[in-house]
mmCIF file with all atom_site columns, C-alpha atoms in Angstrom:
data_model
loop_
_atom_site.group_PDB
_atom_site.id
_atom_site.type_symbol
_atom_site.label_atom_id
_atom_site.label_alt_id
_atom_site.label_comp_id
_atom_site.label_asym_id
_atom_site.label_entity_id
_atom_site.label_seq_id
_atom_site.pdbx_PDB_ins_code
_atom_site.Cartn_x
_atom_site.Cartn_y
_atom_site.Cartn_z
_atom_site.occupancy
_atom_site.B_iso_or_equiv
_atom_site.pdbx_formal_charge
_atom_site.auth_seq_id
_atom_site.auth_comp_id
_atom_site.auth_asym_id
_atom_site.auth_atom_id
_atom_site.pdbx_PDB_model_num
ATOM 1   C CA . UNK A 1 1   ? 48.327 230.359 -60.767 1.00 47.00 ? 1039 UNK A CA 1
ATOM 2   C CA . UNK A 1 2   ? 45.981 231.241 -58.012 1.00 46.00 ? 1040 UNK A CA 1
ATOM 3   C CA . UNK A 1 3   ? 43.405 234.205 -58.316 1.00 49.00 ? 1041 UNK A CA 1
ATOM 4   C CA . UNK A 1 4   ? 44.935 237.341 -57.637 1.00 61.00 ? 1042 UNK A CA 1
ATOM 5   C CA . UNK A 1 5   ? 43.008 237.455 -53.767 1.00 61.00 ? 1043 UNK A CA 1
ATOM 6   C CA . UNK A 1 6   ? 44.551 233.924 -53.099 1.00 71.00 ? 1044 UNK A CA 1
ATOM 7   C CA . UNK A 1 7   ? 47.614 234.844 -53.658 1.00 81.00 ? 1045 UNK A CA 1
ATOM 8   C CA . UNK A 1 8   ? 50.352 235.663 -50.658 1.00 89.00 ? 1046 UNK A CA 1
ATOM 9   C CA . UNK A 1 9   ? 51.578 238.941 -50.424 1.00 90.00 ? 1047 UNK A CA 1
ATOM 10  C CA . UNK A 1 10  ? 54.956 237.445 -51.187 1.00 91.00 ? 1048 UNK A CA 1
ATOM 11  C CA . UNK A 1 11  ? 53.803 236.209 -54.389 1.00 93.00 ? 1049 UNK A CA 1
ATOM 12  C CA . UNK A 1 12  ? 52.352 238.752 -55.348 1.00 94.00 ? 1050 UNK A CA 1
ATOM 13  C CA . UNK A 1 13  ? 55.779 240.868 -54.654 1.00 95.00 ? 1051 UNK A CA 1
ATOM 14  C CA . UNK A 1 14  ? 57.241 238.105 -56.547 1.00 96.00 ? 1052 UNK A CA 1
ATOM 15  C CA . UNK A 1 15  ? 54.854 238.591 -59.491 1.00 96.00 ? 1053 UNK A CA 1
ATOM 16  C CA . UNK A 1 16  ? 55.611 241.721 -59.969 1.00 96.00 ? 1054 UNK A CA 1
ATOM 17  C CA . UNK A 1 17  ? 59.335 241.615 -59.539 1.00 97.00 ? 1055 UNK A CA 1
ATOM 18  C CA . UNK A 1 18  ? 59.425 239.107 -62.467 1.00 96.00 ? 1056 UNK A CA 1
ATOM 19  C CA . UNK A 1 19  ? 56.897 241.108 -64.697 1.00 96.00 ? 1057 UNK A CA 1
ATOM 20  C CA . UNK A 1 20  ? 59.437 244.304 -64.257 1.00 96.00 ? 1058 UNK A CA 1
ATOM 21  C CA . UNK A 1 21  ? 62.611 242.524 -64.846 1.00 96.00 ? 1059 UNK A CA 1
ATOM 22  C CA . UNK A 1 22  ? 61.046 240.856 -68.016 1.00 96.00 ? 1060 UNK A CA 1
ATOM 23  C CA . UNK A 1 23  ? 60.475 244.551 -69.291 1.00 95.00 ? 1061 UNK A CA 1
ATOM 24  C CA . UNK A 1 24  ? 64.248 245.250 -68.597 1.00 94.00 ? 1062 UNK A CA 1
ATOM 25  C CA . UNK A 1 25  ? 67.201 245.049 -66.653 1.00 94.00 ? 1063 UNK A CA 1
ATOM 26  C CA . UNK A 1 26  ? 66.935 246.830 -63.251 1.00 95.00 ? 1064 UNK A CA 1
ATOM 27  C CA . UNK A 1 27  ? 69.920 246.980 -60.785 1.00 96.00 ? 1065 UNK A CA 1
ATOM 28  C CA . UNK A 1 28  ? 68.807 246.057 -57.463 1.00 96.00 ? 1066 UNK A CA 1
ATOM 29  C CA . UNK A 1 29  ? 68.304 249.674 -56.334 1.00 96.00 ? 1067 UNK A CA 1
ATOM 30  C CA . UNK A 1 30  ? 65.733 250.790 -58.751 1.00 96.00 ? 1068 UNK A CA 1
ATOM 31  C CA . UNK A 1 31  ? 63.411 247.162 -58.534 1.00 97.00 ? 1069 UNK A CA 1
ATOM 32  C CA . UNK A 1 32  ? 63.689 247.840 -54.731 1.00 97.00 ? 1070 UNK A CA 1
ATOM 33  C CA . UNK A 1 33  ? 62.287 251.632 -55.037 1.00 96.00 ? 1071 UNK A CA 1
ATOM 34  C CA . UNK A 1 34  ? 59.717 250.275 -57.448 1.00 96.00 ? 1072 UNK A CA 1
ATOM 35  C CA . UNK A 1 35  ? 58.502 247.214 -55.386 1.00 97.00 ? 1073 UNK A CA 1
ATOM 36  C CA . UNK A 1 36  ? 58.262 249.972 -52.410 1.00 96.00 ? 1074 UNK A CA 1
ATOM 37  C CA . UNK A 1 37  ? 56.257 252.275 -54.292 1.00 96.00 ? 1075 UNK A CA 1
ATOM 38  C CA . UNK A 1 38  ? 53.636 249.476 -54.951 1.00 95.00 ? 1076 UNK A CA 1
ATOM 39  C CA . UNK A 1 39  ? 52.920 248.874 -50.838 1.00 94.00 ? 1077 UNK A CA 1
ATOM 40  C CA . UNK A 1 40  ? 54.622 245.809 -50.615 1.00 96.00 ? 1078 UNK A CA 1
ATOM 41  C CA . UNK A 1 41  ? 56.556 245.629 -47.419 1.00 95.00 ? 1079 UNK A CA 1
ATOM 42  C CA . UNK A 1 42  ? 60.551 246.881 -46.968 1.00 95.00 ? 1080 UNK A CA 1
ATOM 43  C CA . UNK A 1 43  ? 61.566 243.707 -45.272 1.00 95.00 ? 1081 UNK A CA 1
ATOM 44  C CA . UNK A 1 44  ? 59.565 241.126 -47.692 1.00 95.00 ? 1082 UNK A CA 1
ATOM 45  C CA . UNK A 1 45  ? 61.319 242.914 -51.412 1.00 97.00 ? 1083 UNK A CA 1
ATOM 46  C CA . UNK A 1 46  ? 64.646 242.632 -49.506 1.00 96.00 ? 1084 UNK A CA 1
ATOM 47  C CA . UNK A 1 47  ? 64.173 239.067 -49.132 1.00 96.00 ? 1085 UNK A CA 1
ATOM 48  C CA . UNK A 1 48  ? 63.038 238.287 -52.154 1.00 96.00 ? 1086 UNK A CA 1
ATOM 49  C CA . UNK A 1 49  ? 65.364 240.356 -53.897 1.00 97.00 ? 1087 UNK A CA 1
ATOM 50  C CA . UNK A 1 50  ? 67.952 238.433 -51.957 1.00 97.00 ? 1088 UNK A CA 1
ATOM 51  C CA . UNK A 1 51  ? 66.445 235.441 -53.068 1.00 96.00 ? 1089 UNK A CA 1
ATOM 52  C CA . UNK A 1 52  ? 66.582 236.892 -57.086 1.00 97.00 ? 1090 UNK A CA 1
ATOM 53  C CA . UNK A 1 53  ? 70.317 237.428 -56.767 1.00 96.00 ? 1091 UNK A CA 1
ATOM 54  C CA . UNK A 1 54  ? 70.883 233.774 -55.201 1.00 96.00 ? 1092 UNK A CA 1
ATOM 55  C CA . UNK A 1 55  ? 69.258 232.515 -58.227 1.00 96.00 ? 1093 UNK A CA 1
ATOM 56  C CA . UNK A 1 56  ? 71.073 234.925 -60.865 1.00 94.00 ? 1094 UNK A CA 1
ATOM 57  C CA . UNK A 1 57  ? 67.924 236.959 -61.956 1.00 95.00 ? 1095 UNK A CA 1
ATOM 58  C CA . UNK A 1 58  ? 69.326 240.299 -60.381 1.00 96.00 ? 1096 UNK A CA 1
ATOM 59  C CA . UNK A 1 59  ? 72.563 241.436 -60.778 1.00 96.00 ? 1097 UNK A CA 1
ATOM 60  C CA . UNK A 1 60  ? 74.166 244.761 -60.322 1.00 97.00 ? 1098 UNK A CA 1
ATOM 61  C CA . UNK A 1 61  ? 77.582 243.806 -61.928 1.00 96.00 ? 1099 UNK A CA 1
ATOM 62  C CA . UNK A 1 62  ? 75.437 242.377 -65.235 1.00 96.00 ? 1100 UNK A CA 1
ATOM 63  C CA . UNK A 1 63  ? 73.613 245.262 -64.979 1.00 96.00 ? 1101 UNK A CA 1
ATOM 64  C CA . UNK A 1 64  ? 76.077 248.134 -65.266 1.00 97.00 ? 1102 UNK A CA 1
ATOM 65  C CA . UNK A 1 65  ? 77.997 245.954 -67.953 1.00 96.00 ? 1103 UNK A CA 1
ATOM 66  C CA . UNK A 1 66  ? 74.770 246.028 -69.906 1.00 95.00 ? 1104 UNK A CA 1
ATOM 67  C CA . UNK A 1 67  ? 73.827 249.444 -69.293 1.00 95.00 ? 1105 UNK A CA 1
ATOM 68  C CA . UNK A 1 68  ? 77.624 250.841 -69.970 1.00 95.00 ? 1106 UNK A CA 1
ATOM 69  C CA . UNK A 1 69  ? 77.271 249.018 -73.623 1.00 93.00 ? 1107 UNK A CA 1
ATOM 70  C CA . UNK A 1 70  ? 74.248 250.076 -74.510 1.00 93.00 ? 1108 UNK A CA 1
ATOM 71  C CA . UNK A 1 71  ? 75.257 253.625 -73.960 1.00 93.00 ? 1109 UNK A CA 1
ATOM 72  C CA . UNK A 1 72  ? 78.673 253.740 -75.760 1.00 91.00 ? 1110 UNK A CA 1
ATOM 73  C CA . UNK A 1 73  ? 76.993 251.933 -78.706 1.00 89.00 ? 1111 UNK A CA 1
ATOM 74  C CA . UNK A 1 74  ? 74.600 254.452 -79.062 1.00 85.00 ? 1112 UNK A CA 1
ATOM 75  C CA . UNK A 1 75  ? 74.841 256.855 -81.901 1.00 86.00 ? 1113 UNK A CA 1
ATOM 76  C CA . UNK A 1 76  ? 75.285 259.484 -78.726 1.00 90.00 ? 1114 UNK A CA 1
ATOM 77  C CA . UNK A 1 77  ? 77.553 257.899 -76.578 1.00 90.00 ? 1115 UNK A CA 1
ATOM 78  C CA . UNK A 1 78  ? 78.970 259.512 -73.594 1.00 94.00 ? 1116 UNK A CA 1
ATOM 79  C CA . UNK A 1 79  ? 81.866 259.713 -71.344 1.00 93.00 ? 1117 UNK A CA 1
ATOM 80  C CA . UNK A 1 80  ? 83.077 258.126 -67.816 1.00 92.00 ? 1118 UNK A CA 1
ATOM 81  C CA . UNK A 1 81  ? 81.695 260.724 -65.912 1.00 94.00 ? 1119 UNK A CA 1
ATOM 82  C CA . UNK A 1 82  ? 78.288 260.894 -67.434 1.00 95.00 ? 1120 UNK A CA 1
ATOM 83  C CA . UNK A 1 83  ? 78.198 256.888 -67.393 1.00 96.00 ? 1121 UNK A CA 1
ATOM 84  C CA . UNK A 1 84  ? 79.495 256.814 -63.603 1.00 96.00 ? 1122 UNK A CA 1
ATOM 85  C CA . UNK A 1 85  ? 76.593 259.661 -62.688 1.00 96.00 ? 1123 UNK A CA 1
ATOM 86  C CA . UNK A 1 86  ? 73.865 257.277 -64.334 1.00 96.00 ? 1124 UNK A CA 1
ATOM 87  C CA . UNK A 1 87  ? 74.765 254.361 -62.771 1.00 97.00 ? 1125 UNK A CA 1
ATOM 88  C CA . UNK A 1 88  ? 74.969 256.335 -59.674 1.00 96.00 ? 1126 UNK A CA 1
ATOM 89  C CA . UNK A 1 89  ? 71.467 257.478 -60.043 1.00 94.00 ? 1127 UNK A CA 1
ATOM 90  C CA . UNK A 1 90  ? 69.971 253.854 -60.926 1.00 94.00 ? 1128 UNK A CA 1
ATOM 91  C CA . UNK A 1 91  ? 71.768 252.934 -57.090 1.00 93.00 ? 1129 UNK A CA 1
ATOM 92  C CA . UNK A 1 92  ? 74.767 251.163 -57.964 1.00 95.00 ? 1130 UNK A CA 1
ATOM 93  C CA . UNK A 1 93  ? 77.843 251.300 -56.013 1.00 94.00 ? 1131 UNK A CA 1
ATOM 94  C CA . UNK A 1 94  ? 80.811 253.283 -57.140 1.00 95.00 ? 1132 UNK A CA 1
ATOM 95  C CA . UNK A 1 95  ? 82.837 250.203 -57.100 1.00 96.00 ? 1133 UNK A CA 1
ATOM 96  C CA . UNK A 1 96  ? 80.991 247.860 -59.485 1.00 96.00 ? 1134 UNK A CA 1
ATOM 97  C CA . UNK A 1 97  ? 79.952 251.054 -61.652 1.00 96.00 ? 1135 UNK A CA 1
ATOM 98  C CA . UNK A 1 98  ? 83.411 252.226 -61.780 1.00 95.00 ? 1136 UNK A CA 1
ATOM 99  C CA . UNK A 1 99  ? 84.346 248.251 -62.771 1.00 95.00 ? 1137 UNK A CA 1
ATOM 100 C CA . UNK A 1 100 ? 81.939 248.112 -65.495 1.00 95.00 ? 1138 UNK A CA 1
ATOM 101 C CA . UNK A 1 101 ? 83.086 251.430 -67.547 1.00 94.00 ? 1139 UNK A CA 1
ATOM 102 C CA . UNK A 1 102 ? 86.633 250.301 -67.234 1.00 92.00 ? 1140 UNK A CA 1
ATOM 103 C CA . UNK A 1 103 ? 85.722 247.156 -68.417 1.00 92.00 ? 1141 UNK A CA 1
ATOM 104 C CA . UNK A 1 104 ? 84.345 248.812 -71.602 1.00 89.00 ? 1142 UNK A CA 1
ATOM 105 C CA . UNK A 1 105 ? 86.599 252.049 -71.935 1.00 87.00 ? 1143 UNK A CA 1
ATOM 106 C CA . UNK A 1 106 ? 89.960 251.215 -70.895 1.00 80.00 ? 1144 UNK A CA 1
ATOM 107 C CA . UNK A 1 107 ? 92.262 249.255 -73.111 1.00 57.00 ? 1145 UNK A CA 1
ATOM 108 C CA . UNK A 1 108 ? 94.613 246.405 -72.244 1.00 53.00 ? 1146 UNK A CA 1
ATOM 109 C CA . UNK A 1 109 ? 96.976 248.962 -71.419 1.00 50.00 ? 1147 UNK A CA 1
ATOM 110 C CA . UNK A 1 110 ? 94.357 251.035 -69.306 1.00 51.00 ? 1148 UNK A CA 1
ATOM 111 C CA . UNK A 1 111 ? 94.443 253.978 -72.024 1.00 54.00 ? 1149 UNK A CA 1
ATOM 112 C CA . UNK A 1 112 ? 91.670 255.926 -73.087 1.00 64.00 ? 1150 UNK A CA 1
ATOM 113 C CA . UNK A 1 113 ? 91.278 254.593 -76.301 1.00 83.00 ? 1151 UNK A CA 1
ATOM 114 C CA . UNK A 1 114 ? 87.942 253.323 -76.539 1.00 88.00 ? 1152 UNK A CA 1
ATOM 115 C CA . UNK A 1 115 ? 86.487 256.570 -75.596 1.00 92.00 ? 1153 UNK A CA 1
ATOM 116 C CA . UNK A 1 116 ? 89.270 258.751 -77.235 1.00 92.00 ? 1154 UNK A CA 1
ATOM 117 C CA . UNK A 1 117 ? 87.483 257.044 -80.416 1.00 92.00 ? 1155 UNK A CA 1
ATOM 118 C CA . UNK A 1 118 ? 84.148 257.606 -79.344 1.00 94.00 ? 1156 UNK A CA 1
ATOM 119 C CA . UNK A 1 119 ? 84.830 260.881 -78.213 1.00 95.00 ? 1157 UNK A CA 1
ATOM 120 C CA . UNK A 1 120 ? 86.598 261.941 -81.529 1.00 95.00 ? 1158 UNK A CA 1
ATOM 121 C CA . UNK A 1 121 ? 83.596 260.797 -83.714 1.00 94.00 ? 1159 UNK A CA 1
ATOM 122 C CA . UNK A 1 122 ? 80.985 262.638 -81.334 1.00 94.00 ? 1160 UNK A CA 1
ATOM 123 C CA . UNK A 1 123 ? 83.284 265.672 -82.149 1.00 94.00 ? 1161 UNK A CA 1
ATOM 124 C CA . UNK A 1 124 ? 83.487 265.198 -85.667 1.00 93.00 ? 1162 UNK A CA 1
ATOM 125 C CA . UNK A 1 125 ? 79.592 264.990 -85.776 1.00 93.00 ? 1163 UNK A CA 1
ATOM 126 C CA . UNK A 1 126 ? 79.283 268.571 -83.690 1.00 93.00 ? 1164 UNK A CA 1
ATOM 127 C CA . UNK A 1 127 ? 81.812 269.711 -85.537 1.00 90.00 ? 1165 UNK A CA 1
ATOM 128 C CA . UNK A 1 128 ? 79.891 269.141 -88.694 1.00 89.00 ? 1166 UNK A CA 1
ATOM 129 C CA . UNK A 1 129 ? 76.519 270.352 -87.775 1.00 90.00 ? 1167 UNK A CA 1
ATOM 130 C CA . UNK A 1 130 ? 77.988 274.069 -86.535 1.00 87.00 ? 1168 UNK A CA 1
ATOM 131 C CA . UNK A 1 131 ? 76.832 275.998 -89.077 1.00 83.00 ? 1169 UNK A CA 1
ATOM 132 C CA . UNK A 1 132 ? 77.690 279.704 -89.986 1.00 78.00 ? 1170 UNK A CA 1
ATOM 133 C CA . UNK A 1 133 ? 80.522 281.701 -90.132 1.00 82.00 ? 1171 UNK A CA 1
ATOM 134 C CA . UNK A 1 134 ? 82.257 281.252 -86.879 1.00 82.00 ? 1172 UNK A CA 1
ATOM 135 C CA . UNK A 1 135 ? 85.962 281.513 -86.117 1.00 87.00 ? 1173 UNK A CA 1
ATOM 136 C CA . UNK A 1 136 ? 88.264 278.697 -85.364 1.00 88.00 ? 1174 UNK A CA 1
ATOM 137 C CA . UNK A 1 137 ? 88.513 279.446 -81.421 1.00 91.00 ? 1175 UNK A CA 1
ATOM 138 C CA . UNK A 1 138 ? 84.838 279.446 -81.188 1.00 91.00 ? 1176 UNK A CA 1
ATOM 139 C CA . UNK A 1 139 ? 84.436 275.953 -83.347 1.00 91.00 ? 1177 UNK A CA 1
ATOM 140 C CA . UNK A 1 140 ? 86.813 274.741 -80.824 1.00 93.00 ? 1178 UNK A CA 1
ATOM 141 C CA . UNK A 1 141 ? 84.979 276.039 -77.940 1.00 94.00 ? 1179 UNK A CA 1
ATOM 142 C CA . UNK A 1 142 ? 81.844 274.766 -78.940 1.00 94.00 ? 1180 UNK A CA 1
ATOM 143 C CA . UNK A 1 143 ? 83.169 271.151 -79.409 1.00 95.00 ? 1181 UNK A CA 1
ATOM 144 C CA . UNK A 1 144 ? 84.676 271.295 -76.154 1.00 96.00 ? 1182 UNK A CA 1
ATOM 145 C CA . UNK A 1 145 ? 81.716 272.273 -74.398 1.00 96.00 ? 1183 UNK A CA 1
ATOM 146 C CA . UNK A 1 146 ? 79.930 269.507 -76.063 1.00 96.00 ? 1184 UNK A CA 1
ATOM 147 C CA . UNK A 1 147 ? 82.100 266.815 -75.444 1.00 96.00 ? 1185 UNK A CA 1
ATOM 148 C CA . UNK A 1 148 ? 82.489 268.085 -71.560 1.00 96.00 ? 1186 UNK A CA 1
ATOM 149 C CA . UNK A 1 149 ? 78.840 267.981 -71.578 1.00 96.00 ? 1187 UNK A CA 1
ATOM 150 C CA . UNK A 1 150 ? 78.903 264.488 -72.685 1.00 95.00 ? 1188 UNK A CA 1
ATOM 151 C CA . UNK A 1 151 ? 80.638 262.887 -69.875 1.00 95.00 ? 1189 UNK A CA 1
ATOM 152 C CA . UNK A 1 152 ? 83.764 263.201 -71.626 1.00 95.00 ? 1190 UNK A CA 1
ATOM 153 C CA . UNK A 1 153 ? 86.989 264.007 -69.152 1.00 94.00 ? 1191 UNK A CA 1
ATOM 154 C CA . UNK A 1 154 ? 88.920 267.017 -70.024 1.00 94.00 ? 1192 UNK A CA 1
ATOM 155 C CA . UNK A 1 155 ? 92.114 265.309 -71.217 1.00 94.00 ? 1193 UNK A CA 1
ATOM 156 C CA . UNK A 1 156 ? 90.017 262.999 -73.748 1.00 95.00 ? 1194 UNK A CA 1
ATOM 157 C CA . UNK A 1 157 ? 88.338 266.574 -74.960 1.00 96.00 ? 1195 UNK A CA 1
ATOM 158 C CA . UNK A 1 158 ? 91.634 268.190 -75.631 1.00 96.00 ? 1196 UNK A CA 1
ATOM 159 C CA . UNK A 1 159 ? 93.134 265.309 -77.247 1.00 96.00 ? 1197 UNK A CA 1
ATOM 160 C CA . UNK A 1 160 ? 89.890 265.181 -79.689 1.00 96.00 ? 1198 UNK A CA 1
ATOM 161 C CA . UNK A 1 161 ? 90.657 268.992 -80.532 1.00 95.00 ? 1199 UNK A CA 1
ATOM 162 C CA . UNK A 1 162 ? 94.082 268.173 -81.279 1.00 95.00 ? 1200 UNK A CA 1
ATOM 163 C CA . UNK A 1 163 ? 93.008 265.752 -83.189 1.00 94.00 ? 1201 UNK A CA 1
ATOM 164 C CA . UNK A 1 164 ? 90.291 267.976 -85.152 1.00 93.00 ? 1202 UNK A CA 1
ATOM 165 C CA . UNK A 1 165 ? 92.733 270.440 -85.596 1.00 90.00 ? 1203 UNK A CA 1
ATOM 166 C CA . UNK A 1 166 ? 92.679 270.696 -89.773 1.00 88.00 ? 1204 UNK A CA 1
ATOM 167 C CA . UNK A 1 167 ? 88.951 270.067 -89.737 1.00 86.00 ? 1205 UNK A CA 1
ATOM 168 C CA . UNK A 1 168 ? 88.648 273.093 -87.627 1.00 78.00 ? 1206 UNK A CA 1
ATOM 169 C CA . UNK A 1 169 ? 89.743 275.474 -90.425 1.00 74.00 ? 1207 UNK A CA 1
#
């Protein structure tokens, strides 16, 4: 490789795309922003990052699927909407995000399953670490809130409750 002054500005954006996608998976969107930051020029990371997704090094699709597993098999997973707000924050579009957490939420049926489960363990955990004497409604309450918190959609949160029901006691 040529001495860092030799090189072309274009390598060098090049360089440096490669040394931050080695680190991790970006989505397009947040290797962009970063390549900006660093003063190399709008037009020459757009091409190149064209260039990356031509040759299957960037990929917002792989991305979100990644990112969507890696959160769910967590020992704090979260819920649709939390996922869907993340991946809206690391630039993806709706679309692909909204692809991706079906892909690893919805069951062949398109139920809730999958995070029904998830949700229902998270809930068992909170429900386990409330400590003192508090009265059913307010167990309840504070699982709710937890679980809402989470990501979790409202109909997956009541459905755990009903579920917790004789643990609630």
């Amino acid at each position: 490789m040529p001495p860092k002054a030799d090189r072309s500005p274009l390598e060098a954006c090049r360089e440096k795309a490669l040394s931050l996608l080695e680190q991790r998976p970006h989505s397009r969107r947040e290797l962009t922003l970063k390549l900006i930051r660093r003063d190399y020029p709008p037009h020459l990371v757009e091409a190149l990052l064209d260039d990356f997704e031509r040759a299957g090094l960037l990929d917002d699709l792989a991305f979100a699927r990644l990112y969507v597993a890696m959160k769910l098999d967590s020992t704090r997973p979260v819920g649709r909407h939390r996922l869907q707000m993340e991946l809206d924050k690391r630039g993806l579009c709706r679309e692909i995000a909204a692809r991706a957490i079906a892909e690893q939420l919805d069951g062949d049926a398109g139920d809730e399953s999958r995070e029904l489960d998830l949700a229902t363990a998270a809930g068992r955990r909170k429900l386990q670490g409330i400590r003192g004497p508090l009265d059913r409604q307010k167990k309840r309450e504070r699982v709710y809130r937890f679980l809402a918190g989470r990501g979790f959609p409202s109909s997956v949160c009541a459905e755990v409750l009903r579920r917790l029901s004789p643990e609630l006691e």
